[in-house]
XYZ file of C-alpha atoms in Angstrom:
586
model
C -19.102 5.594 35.832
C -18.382 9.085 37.298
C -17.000 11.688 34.845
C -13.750 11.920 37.320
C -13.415 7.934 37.153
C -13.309 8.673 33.032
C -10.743 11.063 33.723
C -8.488 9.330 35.924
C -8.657 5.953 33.259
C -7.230 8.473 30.783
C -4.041 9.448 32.747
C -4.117 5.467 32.988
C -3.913 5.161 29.485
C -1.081 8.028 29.022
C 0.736 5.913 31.780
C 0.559 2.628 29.870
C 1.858 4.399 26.865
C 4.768 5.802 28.523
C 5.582 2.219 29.648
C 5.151 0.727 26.408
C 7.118 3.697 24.167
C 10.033 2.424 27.364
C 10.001 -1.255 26.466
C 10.119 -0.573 22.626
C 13.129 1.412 23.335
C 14.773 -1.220 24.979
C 13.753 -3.708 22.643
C 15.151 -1.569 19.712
C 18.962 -1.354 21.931
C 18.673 -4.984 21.878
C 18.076 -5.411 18.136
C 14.806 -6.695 18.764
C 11.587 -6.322 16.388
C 8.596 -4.104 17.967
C 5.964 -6.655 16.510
C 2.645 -4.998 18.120
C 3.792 -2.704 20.292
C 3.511 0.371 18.191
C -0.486 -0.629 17.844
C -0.713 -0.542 22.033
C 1.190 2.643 21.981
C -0.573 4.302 19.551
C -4.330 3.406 20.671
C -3.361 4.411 24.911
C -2.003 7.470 23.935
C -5.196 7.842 21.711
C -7.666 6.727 23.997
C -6.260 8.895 26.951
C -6.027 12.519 24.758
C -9.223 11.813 23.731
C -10.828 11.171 27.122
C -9.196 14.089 28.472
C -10.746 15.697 25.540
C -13.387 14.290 26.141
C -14.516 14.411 29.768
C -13.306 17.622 30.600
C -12.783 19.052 33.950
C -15.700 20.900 36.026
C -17.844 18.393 34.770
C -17.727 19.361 30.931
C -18.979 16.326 27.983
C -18.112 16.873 24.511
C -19.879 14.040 22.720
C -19.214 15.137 19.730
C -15.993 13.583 20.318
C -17.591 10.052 20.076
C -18.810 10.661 17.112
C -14.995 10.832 14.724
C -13.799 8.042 17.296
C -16.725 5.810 16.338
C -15.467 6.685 12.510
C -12.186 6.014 13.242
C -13.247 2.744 14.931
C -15.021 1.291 11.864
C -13.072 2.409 9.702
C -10.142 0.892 11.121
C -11.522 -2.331 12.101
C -13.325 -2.664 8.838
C -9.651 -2.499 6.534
C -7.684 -5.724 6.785
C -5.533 -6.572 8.723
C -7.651 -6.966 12.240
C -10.676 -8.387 11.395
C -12.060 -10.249 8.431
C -15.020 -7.709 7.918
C -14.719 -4.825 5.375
C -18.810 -4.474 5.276
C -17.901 -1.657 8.499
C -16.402 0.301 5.465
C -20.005 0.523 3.953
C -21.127 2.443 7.320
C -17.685 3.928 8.624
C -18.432 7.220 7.491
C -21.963 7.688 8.663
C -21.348 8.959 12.268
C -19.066 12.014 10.816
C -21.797 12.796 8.337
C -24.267 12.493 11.783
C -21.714 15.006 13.327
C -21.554 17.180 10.678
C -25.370 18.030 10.726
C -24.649 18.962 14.497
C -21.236 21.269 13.841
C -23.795 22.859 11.634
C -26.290 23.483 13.713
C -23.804 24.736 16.439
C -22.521 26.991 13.839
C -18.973 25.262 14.656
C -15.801 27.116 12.518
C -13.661 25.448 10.495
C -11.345 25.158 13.633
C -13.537 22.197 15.409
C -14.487 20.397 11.542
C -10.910 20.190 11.250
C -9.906 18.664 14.596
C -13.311 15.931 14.409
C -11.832 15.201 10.575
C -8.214 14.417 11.836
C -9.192 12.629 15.341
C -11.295 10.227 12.994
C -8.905 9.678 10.210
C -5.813 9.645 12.669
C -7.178 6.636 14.460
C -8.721 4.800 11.062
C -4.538 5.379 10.386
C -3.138 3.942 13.619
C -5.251 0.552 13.236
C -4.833 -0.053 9.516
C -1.127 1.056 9.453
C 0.306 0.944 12.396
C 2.856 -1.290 11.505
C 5.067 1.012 9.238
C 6.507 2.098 12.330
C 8.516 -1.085 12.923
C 10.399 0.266 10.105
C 11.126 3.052 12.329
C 9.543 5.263 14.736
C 10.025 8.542 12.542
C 8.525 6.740 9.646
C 5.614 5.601 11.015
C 4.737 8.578 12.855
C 5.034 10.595 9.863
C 3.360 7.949 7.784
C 0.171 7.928 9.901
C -0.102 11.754 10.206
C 0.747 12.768 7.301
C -1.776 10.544 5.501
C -4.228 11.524 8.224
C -4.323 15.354 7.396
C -4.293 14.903 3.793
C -8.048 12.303 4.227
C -8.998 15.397 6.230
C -8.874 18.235 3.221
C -11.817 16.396 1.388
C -14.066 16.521 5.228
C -12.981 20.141 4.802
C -14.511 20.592 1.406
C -17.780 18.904 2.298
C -17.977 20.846 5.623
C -16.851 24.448 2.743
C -19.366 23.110 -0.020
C -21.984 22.408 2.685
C -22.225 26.137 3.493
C -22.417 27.168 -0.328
C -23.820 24.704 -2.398
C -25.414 22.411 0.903
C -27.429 20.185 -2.186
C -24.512 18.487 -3.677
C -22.037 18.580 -0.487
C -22.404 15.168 -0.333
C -21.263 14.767 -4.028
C -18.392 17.158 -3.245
C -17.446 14.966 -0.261
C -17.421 11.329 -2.677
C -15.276 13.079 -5.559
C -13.035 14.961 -3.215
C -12.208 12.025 -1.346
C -11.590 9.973 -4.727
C -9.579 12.664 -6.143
C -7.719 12.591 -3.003
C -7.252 8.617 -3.763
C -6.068 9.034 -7.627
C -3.735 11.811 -6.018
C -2.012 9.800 -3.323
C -1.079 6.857 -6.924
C 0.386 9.936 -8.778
C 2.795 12.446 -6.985
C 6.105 12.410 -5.062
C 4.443 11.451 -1.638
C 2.742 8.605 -2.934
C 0.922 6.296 0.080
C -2.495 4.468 -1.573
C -2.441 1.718 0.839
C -5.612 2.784 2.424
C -7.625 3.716 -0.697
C -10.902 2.588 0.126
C -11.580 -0.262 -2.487
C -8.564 -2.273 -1.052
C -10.589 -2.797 2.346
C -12.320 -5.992 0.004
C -8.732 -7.547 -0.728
C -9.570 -10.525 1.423
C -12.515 -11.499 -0.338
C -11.738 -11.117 -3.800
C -15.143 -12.902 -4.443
C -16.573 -9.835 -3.754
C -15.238 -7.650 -5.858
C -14.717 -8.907 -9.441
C -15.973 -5.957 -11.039
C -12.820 -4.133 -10.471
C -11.590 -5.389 -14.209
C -13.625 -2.642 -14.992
C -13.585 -0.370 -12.376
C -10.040 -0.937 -10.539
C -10.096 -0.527 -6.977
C -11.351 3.521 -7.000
C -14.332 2.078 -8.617
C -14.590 -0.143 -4.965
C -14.130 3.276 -3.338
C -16.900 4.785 -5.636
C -19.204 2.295 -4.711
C -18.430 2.539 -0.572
C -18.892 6.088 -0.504
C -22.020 5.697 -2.123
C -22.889 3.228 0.079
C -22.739 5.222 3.529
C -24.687 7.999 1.495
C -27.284 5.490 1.285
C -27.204 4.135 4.803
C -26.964 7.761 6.020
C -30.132 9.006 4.556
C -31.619 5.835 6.187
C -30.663 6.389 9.275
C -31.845 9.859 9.042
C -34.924 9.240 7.464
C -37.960 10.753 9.656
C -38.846 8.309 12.323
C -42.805 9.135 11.262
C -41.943 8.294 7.553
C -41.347 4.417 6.753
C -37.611 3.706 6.120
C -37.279 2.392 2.491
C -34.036 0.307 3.306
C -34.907 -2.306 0.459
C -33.480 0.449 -1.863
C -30.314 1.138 0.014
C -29.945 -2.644 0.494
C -30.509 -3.430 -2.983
C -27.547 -0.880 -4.386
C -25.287 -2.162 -1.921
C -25.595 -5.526 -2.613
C -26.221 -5.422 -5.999
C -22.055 -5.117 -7.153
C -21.529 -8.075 -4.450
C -23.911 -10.424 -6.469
C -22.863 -9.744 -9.567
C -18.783 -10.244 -8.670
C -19.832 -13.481 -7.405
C -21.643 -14.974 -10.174
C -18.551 -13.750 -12.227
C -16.487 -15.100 -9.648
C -18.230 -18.714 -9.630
C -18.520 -18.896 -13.844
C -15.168 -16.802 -14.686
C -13.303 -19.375 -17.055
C -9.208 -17.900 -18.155
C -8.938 -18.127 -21.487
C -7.247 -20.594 -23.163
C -3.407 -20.273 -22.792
C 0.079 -22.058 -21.944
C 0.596 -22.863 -18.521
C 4.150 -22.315 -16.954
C 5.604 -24.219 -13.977
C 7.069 -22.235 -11.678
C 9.068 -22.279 -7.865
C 9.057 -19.335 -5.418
C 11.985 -19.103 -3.089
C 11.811 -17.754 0.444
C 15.030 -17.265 2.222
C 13.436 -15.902 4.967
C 16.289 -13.562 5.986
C 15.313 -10.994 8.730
C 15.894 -7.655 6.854
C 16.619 -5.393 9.908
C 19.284 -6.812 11.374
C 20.266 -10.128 9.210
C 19.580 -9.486 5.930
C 22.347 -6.791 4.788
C 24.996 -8.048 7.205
C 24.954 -11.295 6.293
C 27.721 -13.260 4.667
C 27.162 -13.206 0.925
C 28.217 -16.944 0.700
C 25.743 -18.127 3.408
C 22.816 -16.540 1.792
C 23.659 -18.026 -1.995
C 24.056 -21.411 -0.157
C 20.547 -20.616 1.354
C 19.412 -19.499 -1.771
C 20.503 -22.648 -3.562
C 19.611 -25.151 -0.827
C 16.155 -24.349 -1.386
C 16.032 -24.000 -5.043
C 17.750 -27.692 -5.224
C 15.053 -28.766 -3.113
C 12.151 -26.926 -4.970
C 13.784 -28.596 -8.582
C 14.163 -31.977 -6.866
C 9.758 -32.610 -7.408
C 10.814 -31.417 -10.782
C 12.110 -29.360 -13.807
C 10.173 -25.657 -13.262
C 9.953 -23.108 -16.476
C 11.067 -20.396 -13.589
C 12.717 -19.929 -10.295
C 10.947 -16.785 -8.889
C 13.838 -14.862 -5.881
C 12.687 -12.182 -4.165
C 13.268 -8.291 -3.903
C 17.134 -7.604 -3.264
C 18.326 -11.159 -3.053
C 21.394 -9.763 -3.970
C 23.387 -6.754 -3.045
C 26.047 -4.260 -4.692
C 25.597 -5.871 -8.608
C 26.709 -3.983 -11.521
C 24.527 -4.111 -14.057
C 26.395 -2.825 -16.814
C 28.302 -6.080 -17.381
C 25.882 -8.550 -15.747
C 27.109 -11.546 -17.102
C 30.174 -11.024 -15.349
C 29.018 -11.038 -11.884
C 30.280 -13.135 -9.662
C 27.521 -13.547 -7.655
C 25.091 -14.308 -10.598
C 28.076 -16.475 -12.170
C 27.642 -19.011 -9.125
C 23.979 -18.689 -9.221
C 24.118 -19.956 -12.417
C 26.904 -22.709 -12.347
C 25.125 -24.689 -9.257
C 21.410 -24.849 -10.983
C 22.983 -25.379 -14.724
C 21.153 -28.501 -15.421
C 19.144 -28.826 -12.202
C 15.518 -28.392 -14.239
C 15.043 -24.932 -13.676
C 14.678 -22.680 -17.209
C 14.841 -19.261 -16.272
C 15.720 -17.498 -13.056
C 14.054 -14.214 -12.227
C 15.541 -12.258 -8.794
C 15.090 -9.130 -7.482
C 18.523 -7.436 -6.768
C 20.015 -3.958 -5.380
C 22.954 -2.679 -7.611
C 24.305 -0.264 -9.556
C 24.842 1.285 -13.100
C 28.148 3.381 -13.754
C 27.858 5.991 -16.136
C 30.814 6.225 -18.975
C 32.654 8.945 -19.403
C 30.312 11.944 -21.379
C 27.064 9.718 -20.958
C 23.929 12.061 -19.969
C 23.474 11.493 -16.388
C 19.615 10.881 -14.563
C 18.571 12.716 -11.715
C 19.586 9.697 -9.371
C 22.876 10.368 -10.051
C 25.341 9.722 -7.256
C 29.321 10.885 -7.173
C 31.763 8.231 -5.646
C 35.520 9.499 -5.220
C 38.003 6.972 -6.893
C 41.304 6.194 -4.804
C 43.122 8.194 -7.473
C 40.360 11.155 -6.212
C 38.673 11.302 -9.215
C 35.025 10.886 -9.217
C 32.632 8.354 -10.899
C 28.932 8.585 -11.743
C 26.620 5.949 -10.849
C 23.335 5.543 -9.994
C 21.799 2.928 -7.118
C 18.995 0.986 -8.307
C 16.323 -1.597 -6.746
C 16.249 -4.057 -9.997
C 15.171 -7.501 -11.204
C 17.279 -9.296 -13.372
C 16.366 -12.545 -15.085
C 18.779 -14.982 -16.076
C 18.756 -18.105 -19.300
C 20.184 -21.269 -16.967
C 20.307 -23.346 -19.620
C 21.076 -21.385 -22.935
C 22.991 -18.545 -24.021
C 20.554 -15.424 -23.977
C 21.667 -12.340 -22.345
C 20.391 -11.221 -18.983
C 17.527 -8.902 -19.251
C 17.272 -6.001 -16.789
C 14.371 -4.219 -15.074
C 14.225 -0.969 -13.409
C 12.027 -0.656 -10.028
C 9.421 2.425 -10.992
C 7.878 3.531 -8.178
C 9.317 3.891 -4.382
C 8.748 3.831 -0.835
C 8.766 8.025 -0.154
C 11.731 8.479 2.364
C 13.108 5.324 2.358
C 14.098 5.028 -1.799
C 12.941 8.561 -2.722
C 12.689 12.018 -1.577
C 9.311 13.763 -2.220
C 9.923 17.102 -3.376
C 13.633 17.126 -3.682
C 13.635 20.371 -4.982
C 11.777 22.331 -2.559
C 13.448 20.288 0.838
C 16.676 19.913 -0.059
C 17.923 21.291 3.817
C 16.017 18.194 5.137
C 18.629 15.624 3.114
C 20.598 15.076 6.669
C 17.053 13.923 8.707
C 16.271 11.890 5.294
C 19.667 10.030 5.315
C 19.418 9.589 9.033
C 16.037 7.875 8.358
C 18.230 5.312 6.272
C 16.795 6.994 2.952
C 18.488 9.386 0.246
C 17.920 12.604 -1.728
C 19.403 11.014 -4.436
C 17.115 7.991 -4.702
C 17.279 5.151 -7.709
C 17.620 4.726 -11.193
C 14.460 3.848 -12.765
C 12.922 3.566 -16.412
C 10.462 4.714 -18.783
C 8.138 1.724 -19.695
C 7.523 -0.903 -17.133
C 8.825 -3.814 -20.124
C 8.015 -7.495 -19.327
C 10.888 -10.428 -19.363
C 10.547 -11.908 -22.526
C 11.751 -15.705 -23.625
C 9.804 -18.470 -25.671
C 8.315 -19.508 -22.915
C 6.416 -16.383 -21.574
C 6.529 -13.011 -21.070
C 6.041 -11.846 -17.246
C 5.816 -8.644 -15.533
C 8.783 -8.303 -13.198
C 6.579 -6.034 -10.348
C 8.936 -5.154 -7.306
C 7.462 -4.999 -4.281
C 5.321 -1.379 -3.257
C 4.824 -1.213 -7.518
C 1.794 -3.812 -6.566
C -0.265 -1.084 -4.762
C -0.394 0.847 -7.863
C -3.444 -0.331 -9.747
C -3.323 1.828 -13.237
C 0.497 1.792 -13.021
C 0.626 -1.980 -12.932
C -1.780 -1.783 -16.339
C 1.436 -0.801 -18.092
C 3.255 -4.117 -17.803
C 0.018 -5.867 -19.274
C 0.154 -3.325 -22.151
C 3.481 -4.480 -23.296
C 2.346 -7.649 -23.231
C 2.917 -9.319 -19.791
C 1.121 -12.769 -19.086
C 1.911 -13.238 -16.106
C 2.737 -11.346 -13.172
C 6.182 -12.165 -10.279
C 5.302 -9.871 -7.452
C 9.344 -9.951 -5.882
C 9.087 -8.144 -2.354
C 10.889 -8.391 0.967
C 7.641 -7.256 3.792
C 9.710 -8.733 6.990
C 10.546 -4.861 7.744
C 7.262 -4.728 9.556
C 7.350 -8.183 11.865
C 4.631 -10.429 11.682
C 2.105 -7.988 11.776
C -1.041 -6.870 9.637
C 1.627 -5.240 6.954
C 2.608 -8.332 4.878
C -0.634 -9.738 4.449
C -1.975 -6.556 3.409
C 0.330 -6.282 0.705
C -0.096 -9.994 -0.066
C -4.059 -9.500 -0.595
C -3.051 -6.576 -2.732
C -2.194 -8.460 -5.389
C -5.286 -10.426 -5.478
C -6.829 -6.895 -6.910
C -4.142 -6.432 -9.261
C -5.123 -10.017 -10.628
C -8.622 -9.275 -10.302
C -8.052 -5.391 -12.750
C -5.928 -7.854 -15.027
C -7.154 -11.035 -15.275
C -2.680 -12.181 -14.757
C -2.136 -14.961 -12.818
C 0.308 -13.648 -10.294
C 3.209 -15.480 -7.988
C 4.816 -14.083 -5.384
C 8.567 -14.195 -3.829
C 8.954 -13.053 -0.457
C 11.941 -12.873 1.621
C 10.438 -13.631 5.071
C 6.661 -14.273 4.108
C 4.646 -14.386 2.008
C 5.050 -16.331 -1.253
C 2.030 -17.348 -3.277
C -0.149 -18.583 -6.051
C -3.028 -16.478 -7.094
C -5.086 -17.210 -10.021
C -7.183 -15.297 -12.399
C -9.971 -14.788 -10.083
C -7.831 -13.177 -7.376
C -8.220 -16.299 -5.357
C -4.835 -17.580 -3.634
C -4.357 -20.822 -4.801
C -1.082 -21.314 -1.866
C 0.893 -19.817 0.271
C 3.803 -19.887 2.512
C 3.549 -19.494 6.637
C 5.768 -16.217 7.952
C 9.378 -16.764 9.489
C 10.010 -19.852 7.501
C 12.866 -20.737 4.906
C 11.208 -22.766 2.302
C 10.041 -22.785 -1.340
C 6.807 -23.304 -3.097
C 5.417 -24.882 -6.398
C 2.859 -24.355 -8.908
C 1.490 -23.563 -12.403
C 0.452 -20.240 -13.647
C -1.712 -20.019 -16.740
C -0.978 -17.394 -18.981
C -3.505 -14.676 -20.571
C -3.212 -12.491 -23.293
C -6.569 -11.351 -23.212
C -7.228 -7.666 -22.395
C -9.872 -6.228 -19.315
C -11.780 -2.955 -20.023
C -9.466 -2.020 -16.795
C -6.592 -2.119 -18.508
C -7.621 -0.420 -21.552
C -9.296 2.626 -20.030
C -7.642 3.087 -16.962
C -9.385 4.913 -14.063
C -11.644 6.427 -15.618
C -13.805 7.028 -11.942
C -11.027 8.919 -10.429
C -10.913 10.953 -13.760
C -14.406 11.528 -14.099
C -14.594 12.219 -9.585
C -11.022 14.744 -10.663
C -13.449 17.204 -13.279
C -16.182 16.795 -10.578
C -13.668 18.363 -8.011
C -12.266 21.071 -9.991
C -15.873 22.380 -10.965
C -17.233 22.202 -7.707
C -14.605 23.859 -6.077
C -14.704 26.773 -8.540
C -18.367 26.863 -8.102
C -17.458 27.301 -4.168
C -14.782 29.922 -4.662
C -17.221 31.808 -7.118
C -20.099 32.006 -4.748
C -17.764 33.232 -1.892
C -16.796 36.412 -4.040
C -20.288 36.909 -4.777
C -21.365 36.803 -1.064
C -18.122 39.309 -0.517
């Protein structure tokens, strides 16, 4: 193919995009969901800027450019969501470390590492998560380049420790990167969903070792992987290739997890019954304009139907079932009140359900920083704060409702990262459908206690958080009721990401764990990580099973992540050893 044909399939490509950015705007004025589109529009427009970048005119071939897009590619394809196989993870990085040697030897600046870094990164971010943007096009485009400059900083310090300490840049490059991983779990503008170790959430088989590790140790051990295969492919063609080695260390962890995963036995514990509702209310456009009455008949319908194969310990709802509850009285609500008079003595114990409410603050109470002012008719004002909440309800005694706080939020959307510092952005944030404000939250992530068990009430993005979601097990949760509502993204890759999520949070925890989702999907998972059931997408319907409970403690939960702590000291002293040797050299 001539370079001039290359050229002329790009402005193809920008052409296509154009078309397809015009038909998701017309789908959006007729309140219809983008599904896949943003995944078509995403890749043209990438494939034609990169041609063009490419194939340039006068005859001019950057090849180098092949190089980050064949990262990108693996990468990409090797998270889930696409395809079933997360071994292209163990390789994905080995064509940038190819390029790199070459942007050496061209004495490139830090200009052109920069631009290979994000080209690479920006497409491993349009296929994994190119679905956020059916939540909405700002989001998503902000989601995927955001995230995609911040994976480029630690390429930046293995290109900066390259040229001062070149013997340990790969090191620098491994710790970086999982620093860069620990940091995305712990600040404002939190986004872990592409932390390496989650690319083996489909196969939990694989990875059983993370109730030691977590899932940074499965982003310890892929890094060090395409080291490994690196130096192999490097390896002088006169000199014989020792790949048994390389072979060996990479499939040493993957033996191991599944002899744990064939001969792990849950210790001996109670077993609960339990139903999971989904409603399967389309949360765009349905969800939050629907009549309250039709959704509690929906709601019940399905529970009634669920309890009719039997009496359950627990009816599991998902996130935001309910809307506008104040929690300061919740006994009184009207909305839980009829919740509870049409299952009283229908079989089911306890109800847990995710709800969105609010807490007024009396009169001299100490306000939180999610503190919202609402003018009274009489033009006074009252404090309150809004808060994403699960609430779990005694159907057939007299306890009082218990009350969870949602912890950790979707940045934009429930929070605002760095309130303090962007405080002129708060009309683009509310325009986005978020708030400066945000939610109400609490402390310590406490379990829902009763005779029967004690579960962790996790709401919905909480389950990405590996170490965070330790807390609930140190307080003593059992069992785990992952309540989420993932139909904001269509039936795309984004819901069953999340869904395999939570097989590593059973995995770190050894908690059996059900889910509740509002449009897809609900399910079983068992000790192992393995999912035991599971619901279809776009269906109203309800599902049963037993969870076995587990007191029992993994070396996970205890220590925490101790390889992002150990990669964090790593950073810090190799980046002072950089910044030290450039003052010497000055």
């Amino acid at each position: 193919m001539s370079h001039a044909a290359r050229r002329y399939i790009a402005f193809a490509l920008l052409l296509i995009s154009a078309l397809i950015g015009g038909s998701m705007y017309l789908r959006f004025t007729e309140e219809k969901l983008w599904g896949f589109a943003p995944l078509f529009l995403f890749l043209t427009l990438y494939g034609g800027v990169t041609l063009l970048a490419t194939f340039r005119r006068k005859g001019v071939y950057r090849p180098n450019n092949l190089y980050s897009t064949l990262t990108g590619l693996l990468l990409g394809f090797g998270f889930p969501g696409l395809l079933p196989f997360p071994f292209l993870l163990l390789i994905g990085f080995v064509p940038m470390f190819v390029l790199h040697g070459k942007l050496t030897e061209e004495k490139a600046g830090y200009g052109r590492v920069f631009w290979h870094g994000f080209s690479a990164f920006l497409l491993f971010n349009i296929l994994a998560t190119y679905w956020v943007t059916n939540t909405g096009l700002a989001a998503g485009l902000f989601a995927i380049i955001a995230n995609s400059l911040l994976m480029t900083l630690p390429w930046l310090a293995f290109h900066w420790t390259s040229r001062k300490s070149p013997r340990i840049a790969f090191l620098a490059f491994a710790v970086c990167w999982l620093s860069f991983e620990y940091l995305h779990y712990n600040w404002s503008l939190n986004w872990p969903w592409l932390t390496l170790g989650n690319g083996f959430a489909q196969f939990p088989s694989l990875v059983q070792w993370y109730e030691v590790t977590g899932a940074l140790g499965g982003s310890a051990w892929v890094l060090g992987c395409n080291y490994l295969a690196f130096k192999w492919y490097t390896a002088p063609a006169s000199a014989p290739k020792k790949a048994l080695l390389p072979l060996a260390i990479a499939l040493f962890p993957i033996v191991g997890s599944l002899l744990r995963y064939a001969t792990y036995s849950a210790p001996a514990g109670d077993t609960i019954k339990v139903a999971s509702i989904q409603p399967n209310f389309e949360p765009h456009f349905e969800k939050f304009s629907n009549d309250v009455n039709s959704q509690l008949d929906t709601f019940l319908r399905l529970s009634l139907a669920a309890l009719e194969e039997g009496p359950v310990d627990y009816l599991v709802y998902p996130e935001t079932s309910f809307d506008n509850i104040e929690v300061n009285d919740l006994a009184s609500q009207s909305t839980l009140r009829r919740l509870q008079a049409g299952l009283d003595g229908k079989g089911a114990h306890y109800l847990m359900t995710g709800i969105s409410g609010y807490y007024i603050f009396a009169e001299g109470e100490a306000v939180t920083p999610a503190v919202r002012y609402i003018p009274r008719r009489d033009g006074s004002l009252v404090a309150l704060e809004a808060l994403n909440a699960a609430v779990q309800l005694d159907l057939q005694g007299d306890s009082e409702p218990q009350l969870y706080k949602k912890g950790v939020f979707v940045p934009g959307a429930e929070s605002f990262p760095f309130r303090k510092f962007f405080w002129f952005l708060e009309d683009w944030v509310n325009q986005l459908g978020g708030t400066v404000a945000g939610r109400g939250t609490q402390d310590r992530r406490l379990p829902m206690t009763s005779p029967t068990a004690k579960i962790a009430p996790v709401i919905c993005y909480e389950s990405v958080f590996g170490e965070y979601f330790t807390d609930y097990i140190r307080e003593g949760a059992q069992a785990i009721f992952v309540v989420t509502n993932d139909g904001w993204w269509d039936n795309t890759a984004g819901h069953r990401q999340h869904l395999w999520f939570s097989s590593l949070r059973a995995i770190e925890t050894r908690r059996s764990v059900v889910r509740s989702a509002n449009t897809g999907i609900c399910a079983f998972i068992d000790q192992r990580g393995k999912i035991i059931s599971k619901t279809r997408y776009d269906e109203a319907v309800y599902l049963r099973g037993e969870m076995q409970l587990n007191d029992a403690i993994t070396p996970f939960v205890r220590f925490g992540d101790l390889v992002a702590r150990v990669a964090l000291l790593l950073t810090g002293m190799i980046l002072l050893s950089n910044v030290a040797r450039s003052l010497r050299r000055e």
